[in-house]
CSV table of N, CA, C and O in Angstrom, one decimal:
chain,number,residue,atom,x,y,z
S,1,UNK,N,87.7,106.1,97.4
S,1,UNK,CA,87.2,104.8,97.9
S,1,UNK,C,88.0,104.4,99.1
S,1,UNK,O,88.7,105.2,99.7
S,2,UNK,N,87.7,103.0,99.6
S,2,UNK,CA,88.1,102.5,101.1
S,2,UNK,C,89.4,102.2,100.6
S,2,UNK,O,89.8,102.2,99.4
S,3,UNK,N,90.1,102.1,102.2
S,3,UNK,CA,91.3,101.1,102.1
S,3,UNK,C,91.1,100.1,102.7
S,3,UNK,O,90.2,100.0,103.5
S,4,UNK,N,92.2,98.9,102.5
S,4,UNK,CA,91.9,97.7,103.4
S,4,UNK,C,93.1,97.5,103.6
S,4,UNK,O,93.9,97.9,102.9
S,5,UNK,N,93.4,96.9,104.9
S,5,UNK,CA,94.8,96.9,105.5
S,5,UNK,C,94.3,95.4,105.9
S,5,UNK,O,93.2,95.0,106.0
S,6,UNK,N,95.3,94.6,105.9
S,6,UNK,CA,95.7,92.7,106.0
S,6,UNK,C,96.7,92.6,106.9
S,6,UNK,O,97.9,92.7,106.5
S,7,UNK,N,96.5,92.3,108.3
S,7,UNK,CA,97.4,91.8,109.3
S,7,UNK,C,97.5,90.4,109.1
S,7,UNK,O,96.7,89.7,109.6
S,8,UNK,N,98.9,89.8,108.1
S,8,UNK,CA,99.3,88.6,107.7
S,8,UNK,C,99.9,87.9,109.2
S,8,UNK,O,100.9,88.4,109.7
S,9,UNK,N,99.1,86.8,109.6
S,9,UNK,CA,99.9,86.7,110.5
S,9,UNK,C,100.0,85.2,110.5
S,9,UNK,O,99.2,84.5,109.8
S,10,UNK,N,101.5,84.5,111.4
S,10,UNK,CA,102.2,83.4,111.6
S,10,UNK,C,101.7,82.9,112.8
S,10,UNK,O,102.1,83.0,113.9
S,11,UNK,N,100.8,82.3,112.4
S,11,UNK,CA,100.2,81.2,113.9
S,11,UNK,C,100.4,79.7,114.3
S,11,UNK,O,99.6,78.8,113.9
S,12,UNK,N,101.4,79.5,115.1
S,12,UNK,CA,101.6,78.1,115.5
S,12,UNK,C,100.5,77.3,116.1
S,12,UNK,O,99.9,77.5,117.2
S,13,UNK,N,100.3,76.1,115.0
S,13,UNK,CA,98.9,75.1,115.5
S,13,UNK,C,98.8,75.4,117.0
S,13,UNK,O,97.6,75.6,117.2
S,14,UNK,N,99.7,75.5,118.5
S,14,UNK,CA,99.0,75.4,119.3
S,14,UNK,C,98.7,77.0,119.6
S,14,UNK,O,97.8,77.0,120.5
S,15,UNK,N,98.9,77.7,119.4
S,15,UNK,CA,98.2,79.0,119.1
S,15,UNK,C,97.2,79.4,118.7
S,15,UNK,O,96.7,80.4,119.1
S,16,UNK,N,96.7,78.6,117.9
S,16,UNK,CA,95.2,79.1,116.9
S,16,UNK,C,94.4,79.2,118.2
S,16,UNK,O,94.2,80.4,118.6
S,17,UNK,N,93.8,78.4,118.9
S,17,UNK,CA,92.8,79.3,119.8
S,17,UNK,C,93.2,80.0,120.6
S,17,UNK,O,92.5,80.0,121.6
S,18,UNK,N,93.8,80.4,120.6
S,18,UNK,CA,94.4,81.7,121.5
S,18,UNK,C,94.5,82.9,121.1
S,18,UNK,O,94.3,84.0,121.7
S,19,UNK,N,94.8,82.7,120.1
S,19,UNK,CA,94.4,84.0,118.6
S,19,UNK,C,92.8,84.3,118.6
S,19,UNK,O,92.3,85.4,118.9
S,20,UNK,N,92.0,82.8,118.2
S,20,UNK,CA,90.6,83.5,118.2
S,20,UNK,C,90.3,83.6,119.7
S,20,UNK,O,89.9,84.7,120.0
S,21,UNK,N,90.4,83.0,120.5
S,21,UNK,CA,90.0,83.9,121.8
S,21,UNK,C,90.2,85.3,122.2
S,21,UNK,O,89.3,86.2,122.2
S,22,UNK,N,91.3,85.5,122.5
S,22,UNK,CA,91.7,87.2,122.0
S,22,UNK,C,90.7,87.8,121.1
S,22,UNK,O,89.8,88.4,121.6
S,23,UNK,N,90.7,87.5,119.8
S,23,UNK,CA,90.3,88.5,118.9
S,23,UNK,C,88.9,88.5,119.2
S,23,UNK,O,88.3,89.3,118.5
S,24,UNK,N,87.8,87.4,120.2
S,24,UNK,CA,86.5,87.3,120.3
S,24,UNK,C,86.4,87.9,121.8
S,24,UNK,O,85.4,88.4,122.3
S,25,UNK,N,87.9,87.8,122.5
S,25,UNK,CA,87.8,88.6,123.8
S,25,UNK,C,87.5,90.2,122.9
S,25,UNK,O,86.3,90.5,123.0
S,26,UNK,N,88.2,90.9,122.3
S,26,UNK,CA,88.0,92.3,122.1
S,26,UNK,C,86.7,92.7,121.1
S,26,UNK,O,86.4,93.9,121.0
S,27,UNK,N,86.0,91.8,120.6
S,27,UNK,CA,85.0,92.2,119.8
S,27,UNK,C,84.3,93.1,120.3
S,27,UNK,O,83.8,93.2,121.4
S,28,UNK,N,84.3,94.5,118.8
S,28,UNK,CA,83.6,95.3,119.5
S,28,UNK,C,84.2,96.6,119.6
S,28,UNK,O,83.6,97.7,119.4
S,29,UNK,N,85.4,96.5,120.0
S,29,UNK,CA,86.4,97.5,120.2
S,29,UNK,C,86.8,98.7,119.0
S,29,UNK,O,86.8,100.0,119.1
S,30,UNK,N,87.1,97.7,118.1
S,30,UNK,CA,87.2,98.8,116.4
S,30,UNK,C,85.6,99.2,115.7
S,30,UNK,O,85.5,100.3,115.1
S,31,UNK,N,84.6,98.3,115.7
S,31,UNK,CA,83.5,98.9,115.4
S,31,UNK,C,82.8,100.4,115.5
S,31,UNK,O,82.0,101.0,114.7
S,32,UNK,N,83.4,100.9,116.8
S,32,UNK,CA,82.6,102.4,116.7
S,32,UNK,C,84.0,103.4,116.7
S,32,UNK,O,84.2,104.4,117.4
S,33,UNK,N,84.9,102.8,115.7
S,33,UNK,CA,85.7,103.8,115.2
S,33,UNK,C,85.4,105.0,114.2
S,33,UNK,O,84.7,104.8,113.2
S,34,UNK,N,85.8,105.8,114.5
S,34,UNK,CA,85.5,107.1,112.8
S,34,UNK,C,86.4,106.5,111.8
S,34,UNK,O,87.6,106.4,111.9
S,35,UNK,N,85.6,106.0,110.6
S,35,UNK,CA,85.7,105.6,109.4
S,35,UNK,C,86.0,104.2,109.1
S,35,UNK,O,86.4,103.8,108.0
S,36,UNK,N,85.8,103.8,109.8
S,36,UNK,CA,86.0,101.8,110.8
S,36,UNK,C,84.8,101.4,109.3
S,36,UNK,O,83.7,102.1,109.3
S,37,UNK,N,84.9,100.6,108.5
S,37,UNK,CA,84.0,99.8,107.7
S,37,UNK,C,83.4,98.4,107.6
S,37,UNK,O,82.3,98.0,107.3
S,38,UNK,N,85.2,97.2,108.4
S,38,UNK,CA,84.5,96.1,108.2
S,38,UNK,C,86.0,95.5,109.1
S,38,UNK,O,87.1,96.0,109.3
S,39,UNK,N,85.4,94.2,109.4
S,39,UNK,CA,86.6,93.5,110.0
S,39,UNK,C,86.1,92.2,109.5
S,39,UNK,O,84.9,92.0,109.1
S,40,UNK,N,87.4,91.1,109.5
S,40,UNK,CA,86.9,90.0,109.7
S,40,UNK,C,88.3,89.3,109.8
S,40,UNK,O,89.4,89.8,109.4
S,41,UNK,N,87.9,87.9,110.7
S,41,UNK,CA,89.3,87.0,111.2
S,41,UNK,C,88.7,86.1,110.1
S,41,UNK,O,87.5,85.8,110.0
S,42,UNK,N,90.1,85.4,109.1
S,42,UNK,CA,90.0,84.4,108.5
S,42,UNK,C,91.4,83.3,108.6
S,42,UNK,O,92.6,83.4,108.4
S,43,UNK,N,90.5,82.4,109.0
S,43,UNK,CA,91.1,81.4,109.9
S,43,UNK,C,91.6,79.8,108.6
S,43,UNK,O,90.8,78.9,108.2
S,44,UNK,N,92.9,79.8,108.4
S,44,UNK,CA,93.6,79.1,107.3
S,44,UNK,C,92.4,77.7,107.3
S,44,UNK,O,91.7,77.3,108.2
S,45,UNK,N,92.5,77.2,105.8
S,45,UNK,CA,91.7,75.7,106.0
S,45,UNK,C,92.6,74.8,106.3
S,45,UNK,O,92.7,74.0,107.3
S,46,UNK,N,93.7,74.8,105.0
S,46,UNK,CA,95.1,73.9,105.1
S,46,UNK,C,95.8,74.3,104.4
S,46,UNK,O,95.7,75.0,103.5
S,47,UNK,N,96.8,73.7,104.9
S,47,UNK,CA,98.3,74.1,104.1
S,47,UNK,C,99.1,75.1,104.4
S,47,UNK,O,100.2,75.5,103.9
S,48,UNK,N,98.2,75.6,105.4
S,48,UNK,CA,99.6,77.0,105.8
S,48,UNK,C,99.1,77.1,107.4
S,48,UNK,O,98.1,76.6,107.9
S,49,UNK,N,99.9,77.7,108.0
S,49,UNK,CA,100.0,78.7,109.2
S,49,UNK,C,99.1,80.2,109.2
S,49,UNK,O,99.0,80.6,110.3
S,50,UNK,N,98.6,80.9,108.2
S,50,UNK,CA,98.7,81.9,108.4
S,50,UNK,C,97.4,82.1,108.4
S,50,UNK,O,96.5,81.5,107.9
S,51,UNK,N,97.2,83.5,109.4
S,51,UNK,CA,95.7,83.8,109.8
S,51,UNK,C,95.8,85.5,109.0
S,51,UNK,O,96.9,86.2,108.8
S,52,UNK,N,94.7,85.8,108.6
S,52,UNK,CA,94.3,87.0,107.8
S,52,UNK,C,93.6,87.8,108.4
S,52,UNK,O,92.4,87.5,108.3
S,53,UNK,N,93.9,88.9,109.0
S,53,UNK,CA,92.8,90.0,109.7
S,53,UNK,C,92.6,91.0,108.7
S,53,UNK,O,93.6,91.5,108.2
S,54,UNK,N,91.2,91.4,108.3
S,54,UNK,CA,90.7,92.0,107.1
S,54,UNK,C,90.0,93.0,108.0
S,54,UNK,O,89.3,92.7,108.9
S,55,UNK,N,90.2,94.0,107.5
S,55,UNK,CA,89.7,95.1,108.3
S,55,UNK,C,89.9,96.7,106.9
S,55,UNK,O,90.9,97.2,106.4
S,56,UNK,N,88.7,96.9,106.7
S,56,UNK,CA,88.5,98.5,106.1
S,56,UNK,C,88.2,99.2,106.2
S,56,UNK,O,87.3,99.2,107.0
S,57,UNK,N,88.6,100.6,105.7
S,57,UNK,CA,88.8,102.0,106.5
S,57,UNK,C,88.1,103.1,105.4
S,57,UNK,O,88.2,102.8,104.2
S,58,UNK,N,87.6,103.9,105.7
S,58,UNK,CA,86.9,105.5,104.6
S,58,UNK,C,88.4,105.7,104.4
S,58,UNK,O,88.8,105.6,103.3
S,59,UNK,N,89.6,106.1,105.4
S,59,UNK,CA,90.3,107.1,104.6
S,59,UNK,C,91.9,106.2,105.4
S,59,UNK,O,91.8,105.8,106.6
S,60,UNK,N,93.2,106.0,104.7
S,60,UNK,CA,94.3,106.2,105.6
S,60,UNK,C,94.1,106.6,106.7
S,60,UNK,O,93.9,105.8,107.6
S,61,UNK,N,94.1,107.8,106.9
S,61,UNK,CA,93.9,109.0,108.0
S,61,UNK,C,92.8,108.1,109.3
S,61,UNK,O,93.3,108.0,110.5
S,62,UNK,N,92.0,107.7,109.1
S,62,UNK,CA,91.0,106.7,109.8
S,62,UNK,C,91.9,105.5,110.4
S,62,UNK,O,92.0,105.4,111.6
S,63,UNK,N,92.6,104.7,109.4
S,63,UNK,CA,93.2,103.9,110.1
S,63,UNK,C,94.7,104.4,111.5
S,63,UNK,O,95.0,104.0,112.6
S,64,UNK,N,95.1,105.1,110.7
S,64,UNK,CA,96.2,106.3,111.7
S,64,UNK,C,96.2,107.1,112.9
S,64,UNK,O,97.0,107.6,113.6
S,65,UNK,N,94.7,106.9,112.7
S,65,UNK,CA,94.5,107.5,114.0
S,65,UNK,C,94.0,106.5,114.8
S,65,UNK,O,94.3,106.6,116.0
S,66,UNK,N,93.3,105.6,114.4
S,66,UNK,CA,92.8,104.3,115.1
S,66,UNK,C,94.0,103.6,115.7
S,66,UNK,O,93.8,103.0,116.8
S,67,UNK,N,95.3,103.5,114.9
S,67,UNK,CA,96.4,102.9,115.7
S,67,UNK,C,96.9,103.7,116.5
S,67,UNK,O,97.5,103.4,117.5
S,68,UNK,N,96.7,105.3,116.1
S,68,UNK,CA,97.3,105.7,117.4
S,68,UNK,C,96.6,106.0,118.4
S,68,UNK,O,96.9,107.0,119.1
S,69,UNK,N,95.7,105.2,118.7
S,69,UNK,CA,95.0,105.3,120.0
S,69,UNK,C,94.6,103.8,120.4
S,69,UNK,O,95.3,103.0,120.8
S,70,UNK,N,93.0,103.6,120.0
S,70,UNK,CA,92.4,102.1,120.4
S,70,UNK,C,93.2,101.0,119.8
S,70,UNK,O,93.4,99.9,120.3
S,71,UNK,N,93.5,101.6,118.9
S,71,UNK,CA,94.7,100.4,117.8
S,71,UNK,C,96.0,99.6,118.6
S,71,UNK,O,96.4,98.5,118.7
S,72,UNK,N,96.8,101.1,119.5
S,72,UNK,CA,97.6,100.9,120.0
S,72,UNK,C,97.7,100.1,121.1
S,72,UNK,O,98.5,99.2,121.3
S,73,UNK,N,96.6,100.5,122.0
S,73,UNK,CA,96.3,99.5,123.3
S,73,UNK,C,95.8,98.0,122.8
S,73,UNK,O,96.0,97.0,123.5
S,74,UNK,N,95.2,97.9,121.7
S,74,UNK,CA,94.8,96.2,121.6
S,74,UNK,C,95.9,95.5,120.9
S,74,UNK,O,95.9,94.3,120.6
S,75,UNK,N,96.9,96.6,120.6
S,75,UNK,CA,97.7,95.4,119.7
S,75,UNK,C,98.7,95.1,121.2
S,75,UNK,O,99.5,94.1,121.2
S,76,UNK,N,98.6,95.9,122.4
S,76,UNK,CA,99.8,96.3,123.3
S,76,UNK,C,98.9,95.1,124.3
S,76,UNK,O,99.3,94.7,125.4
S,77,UNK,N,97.9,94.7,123.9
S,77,UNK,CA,97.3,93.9,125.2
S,77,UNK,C,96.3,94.7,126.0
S,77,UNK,O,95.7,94.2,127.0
S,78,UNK,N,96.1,95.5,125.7
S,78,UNK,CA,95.6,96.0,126.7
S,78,UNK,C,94.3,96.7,126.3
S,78,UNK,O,93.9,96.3,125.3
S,79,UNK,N,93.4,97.7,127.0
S,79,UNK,CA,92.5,98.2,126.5
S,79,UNK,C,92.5,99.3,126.1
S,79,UNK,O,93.5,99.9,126.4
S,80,UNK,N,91.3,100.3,125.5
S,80,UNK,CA,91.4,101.1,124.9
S,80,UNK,C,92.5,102.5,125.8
S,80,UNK,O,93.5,103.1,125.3
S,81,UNK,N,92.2,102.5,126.8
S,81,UNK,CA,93.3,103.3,127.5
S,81,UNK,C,94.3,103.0,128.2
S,81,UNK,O,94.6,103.6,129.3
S,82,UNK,N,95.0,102.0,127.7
S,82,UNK,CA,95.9,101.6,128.0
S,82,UNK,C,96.4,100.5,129.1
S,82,UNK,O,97.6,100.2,129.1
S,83,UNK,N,95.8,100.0,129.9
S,83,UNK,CA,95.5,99.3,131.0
S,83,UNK,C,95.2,98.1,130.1
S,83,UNK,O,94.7,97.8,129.1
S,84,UNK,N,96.3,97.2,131.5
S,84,UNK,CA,96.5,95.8,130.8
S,84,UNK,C,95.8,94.7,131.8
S,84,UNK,O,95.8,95.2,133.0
S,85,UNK,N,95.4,93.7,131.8
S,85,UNK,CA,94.6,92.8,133.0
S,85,UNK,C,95.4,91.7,132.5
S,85,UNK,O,96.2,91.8,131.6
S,86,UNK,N,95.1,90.6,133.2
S,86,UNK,CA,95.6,89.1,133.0
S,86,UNK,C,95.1,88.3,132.1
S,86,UNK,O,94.0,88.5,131.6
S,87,UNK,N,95.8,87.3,131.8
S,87,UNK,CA,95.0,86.4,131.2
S,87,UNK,C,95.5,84.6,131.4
S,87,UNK,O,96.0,84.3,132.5
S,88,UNK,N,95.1,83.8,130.4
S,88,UNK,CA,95.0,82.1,131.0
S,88,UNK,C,96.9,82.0,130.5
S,88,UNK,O,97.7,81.2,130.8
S,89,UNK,N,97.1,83.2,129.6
S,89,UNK,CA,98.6,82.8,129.8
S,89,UNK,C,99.2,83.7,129.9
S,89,UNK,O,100.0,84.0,129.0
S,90,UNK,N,99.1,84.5,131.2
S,90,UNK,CA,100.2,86.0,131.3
S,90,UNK,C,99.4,86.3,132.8
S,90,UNK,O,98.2,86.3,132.7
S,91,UNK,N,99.9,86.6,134.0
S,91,UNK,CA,99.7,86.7,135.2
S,91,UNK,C,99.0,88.4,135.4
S,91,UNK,O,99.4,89.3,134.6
S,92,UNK,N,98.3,88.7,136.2
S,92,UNK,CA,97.6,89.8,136.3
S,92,UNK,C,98.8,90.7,136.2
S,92,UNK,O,99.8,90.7,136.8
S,93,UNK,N,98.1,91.6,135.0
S,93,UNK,CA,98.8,93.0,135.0
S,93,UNK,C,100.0,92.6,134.2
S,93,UNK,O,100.8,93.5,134.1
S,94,UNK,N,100.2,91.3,133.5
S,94,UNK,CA,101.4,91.3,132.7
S,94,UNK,C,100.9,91.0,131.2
S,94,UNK,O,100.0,90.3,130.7
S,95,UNK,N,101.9,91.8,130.6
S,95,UNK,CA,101.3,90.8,129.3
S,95,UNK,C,101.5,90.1,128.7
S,95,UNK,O,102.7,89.9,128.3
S,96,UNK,N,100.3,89.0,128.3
S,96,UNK,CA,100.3,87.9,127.6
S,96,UNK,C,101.6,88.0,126.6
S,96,UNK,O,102.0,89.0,126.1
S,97,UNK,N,102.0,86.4,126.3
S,97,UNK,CA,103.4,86.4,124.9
S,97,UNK,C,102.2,86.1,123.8
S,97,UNK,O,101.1,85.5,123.9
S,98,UNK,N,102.6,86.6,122.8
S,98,UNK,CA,101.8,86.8,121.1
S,98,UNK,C,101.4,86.0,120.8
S,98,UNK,O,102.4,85.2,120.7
S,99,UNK,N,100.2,85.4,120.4
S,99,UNK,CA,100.2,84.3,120.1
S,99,UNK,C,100.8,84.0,118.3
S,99,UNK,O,101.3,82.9,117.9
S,100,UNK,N,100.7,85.2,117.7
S,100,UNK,CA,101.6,84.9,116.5
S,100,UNK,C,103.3,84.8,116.3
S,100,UNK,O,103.9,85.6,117.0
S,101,UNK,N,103.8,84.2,115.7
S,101,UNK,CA,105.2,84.1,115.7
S,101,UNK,C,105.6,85.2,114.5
S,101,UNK,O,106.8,85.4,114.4
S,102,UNK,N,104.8,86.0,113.7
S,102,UNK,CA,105.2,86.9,113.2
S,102,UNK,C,104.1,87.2,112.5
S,102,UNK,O,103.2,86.4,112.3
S,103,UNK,N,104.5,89.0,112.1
S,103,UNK,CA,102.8,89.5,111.6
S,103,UNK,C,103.4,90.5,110.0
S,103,UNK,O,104.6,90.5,110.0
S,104,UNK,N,103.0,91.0,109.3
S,104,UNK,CA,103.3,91.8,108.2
S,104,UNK,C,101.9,92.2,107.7
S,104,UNK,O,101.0,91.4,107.4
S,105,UNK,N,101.8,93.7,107.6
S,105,UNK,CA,100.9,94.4,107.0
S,105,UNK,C,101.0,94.9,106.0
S,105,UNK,O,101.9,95.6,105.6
S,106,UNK,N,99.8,94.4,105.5
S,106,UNK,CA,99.7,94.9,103.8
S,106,UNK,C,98.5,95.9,103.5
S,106,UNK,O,97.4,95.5,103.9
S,107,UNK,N,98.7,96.8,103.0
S,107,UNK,CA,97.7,97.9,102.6
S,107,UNK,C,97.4,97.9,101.2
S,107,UNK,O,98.1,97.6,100.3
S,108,UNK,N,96.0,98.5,101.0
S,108,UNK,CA,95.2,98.3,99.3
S,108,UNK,C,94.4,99.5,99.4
S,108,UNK,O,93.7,99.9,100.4
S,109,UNK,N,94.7,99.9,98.3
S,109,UNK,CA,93.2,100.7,98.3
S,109,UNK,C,91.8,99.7,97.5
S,109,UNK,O,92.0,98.6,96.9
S,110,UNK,N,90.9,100.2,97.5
S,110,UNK,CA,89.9,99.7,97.0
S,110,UNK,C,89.5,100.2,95.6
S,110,UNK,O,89.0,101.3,95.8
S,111,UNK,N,89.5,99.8,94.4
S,111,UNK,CA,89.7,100.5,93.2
S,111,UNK,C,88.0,99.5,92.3
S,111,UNK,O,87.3,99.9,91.4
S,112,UNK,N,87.9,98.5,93.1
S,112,UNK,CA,86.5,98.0,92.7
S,112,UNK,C,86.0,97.4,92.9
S,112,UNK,O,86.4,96.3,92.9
S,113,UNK,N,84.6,97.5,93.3
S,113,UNK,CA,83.9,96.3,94.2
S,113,UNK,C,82.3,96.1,93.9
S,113,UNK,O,81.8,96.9,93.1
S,114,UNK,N,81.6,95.1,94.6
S,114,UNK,CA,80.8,94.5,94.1
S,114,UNK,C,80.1,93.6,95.0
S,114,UNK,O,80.8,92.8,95.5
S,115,UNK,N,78.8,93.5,95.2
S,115,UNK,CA,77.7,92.5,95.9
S,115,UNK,C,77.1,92.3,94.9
S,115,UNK,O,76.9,92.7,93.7
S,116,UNK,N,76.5,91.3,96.2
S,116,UNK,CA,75.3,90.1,95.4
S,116,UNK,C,74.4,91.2,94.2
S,116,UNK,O,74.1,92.4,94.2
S,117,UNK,N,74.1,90.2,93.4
S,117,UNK,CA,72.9,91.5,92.5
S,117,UNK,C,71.3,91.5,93.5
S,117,UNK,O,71.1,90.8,94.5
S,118,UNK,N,70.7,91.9,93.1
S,118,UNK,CA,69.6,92.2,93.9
S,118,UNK,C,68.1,90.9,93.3
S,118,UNK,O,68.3,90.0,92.5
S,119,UNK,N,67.1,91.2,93.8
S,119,UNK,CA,66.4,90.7,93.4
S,119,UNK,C,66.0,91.0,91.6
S,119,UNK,O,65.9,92.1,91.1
S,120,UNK,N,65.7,89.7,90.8
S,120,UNK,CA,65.5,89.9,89.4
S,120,UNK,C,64.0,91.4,89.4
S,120,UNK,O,63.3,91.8,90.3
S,121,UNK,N,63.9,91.7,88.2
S,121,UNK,CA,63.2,92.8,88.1
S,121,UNK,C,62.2,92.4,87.0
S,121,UNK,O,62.6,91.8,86.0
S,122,UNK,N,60.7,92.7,87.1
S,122,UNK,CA,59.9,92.4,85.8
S,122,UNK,C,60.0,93.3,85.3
S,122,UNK,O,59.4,93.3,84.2
C-alpha cells in the first residue's frame, strides 16, 4: 500500500499567508511526479500554530527520488532545476527567509483505508 509523509510545520500568525501563497505559487509542481498520489495544505482552525502538508506516495522509493530532485529545488526556493527568482520578501535571485519557524516529518504507511460508500443498490 501508499505511504504518507506529514510536513509538521510551525507557522507564525504573520506568516500564514506567506505559506499559502508559496504553496499556491508552486501548485502543480508534485502532481506529475512518478508515484505522486495526493497532496493537501491543512491550514490550523485554533489553538495551535501548526500547518500540516499531507502528501502520498505508491512507494518510499517515489518519495526519495522526488526529494531528490523536484523536492529538492521547492523546498530550496527555487524551481524544479534549481533556479531561484525573487519574491515580495527576498530580492531577485535571493532566497526568500521560511516562512515556518520549524518543520518535522513524519512518515506512515497506509495499512487501511476507505471512501464514501457508493450509491445504495436494489
Amino acid at each position: 500500500m501508499s505511504i504518507v509523509k506529514i510536513n509538521v510545520l510551525t507557522v507564525p500568525d504573520e506568516q500564514r499567508e506567506v505559506l499559502e501563497k508559496r504553496f499556491a505559487a508552486r501548485a502543480g509542481t508534485v502532481e506529475s511526479s512518478d508515484g505522486f498520489e495526493w497532496f493537501e495544505l491543512l491550514r490550523p482552525l485554533e489553538g495551535t500554530d501548526t500547518y500540516l502538508v499531507y502528501t502520498r506516495w505508491r512507494s518510499e522509493e517515489d518519495f526519495q527520488n522526488w526529494m531528490s530532485g523536484r523536492g529538492r529545488a521547492a523546498h530550496a526556493g527555487g524551481s524544479a532545476d534549481g533556479a531561484e527568482g525573487g519574491s515580495a520578501d527576498g530580492a531577485e535571485g535571493e532566497r526568500p527567509r521560511p516562512a515556518a519557524s520549524g518543520a518535522t516529518l513524519w512518515s506512515f504507511e497506509v495499512v487501511q483505508q476507505a471512501g464514501p460508500a457508493g450509491p445504495a443498490q436494489s
